[in-house]
Amino acid sequence: MGNHVGNKVVLIGAGDVGVAYAFALVNQGTVDHLAIIDIDEKKLAGNVMDLNHGVVWAPSRTRVTKGTYADCADAAMVVICAGAAQKPGETRLQLVDKNVNIMNSIVSDVMANGFDGIFLVASNPVDLLTYAVWKASGLPHERVIGSGTILDSARYRYMLSEMDDIAPTSVHAYIIGEHGDSELPVVSSANIGGVSLSHRSEEDPGYNERIEKIFEDTRDAAYTIIDAKGSTSYGIGMGLARITRAVIQNQAVVLPVSAYLQGQYGVEDAYIGTPAVIDRSGINKVVELALDEHEKERFRASYETLNKIKTEIFG
């Protein structure tokens, strides 16, 4: 991760997701300094003050400040939560094109101030925008991470755990592919407490149907939450804090993120959701899961969904 040994983080974008991330980060005491940049400076000042007042109860002191791009010079990570929302009548391609331009502008300002750390991108569509950040930054691909399917996988694990009334930490399962409608569950390698879902389906004829319903609920959870409260924020905020902790503390843990593929799963030159080893270097290694034939087909289709738009935007 460049030459930095500190744990300062710069957050760009203090909307619902950015503030939820900041709140989670301060509560966990992962970093010494969190500098936040946002175009709404009045609201930002209020959020910074509010967060600092809660540091008293955090496990360690985090200094939260209103940041500028100059803060990127000695930052270990820059976390991007900024971006435009889709407007009525606007196509997905138009939204992607607009957000790519926003990413290019942000990255230009970050790199102009001597940033030499790791980017973490949460702005949507995250796989394509992570690719845009990587291209614009000129950094090695392992130092640009997207939030990918970290939230989708967390939702899936939670819903599976509710079925058996056990802790989600005892559920080992991944959602991979696009962070979006074409994502897929890797049922073939999923297990609950060491017992594979495949084994359980052999013993219970109705099990596969329940598992598929859980995946559908996982995939559509964002729509349900947005319909109820306008946006998703807490789950992804905590997921971003988890990735940050893995980097800052050099944990070398496997997390489902948007990572750059170079032949894994038969895919080249794309950021897409997959498990990867996350440590101080960023993405240390992509973990290529052993997929069954049906999963391979679905992953390929998910990649093609992303690649079609990527080709139109980036050529």
JSON list of C-alpha atoms in Angstrom, two decimals, residues 186-189 288-297:
[
{"chain": "A", "resi": 186, "resn": "VAL", "atom": "CA", "xyz": [-22.83, -20.19, -4.76]},
{"chain": "A", "resi": 187, "resn": "VAL", "atom": "CA", "xyz": [-25.03, -22.90, -3.26]},
{"chain": "A", "resi": 188, "resn": "SER", "atom": "CA", "xyz": [-22.64, -25.70, -4.22]},
{"chain": "A", "resi": 189, "resn": "SER", "atom": "CA", "xyz": [-20.05, -24.63, -1.63]},
{"chain": "A", "resi": 288, "resn": "GLU", "atom": "CA", "xyz": [-11.71, -18.50, -7.38]},
{"chain": "A", "resi": 289, "resn": "LEU", "atom": "CA", "xyz": [-14.56, -20.67, -6.13]},
{"chain": "A", "resi": 290, "resn": "ALA", "atom": "CA", "xyz": [-15.19, -24.09, -7.65]},
{"chain": "A", "resi": 291, "resn": "LEU", "atom": "CA", "xyz": [-18.55, -23.54, -9.34]},
{"chain": "A", "resi": 292, "resn": "ASP", "atom": "CA", "xyz": [-20.87, -26.21, -10.67]},
{"chain": "A", "resi": 293, "resn": "GLU", "atom": "CA", "xyz": [-21.95, -25.99, -14.32]},
{"chain": "A", "resi": 294, "resn": "HIS", "atom": "CA", "xyz": [-25.15, -24.09, -13.57]},
{"chain": "A", "resi": 295, "resn": "GLU", "atom": "CA", "xyz": [-23.26, -21.56, -11.46]},
{"chain": "A", "resi": 296, "resn": "LYS", "atom": "CA", "xyz": [-20.63, -21.14, -14.18]},
{"chain": "A", "resi": 297, "resn": "GLU", "atom": "CA", "xyz": [-23.35, -20.30, -16.69]}
]
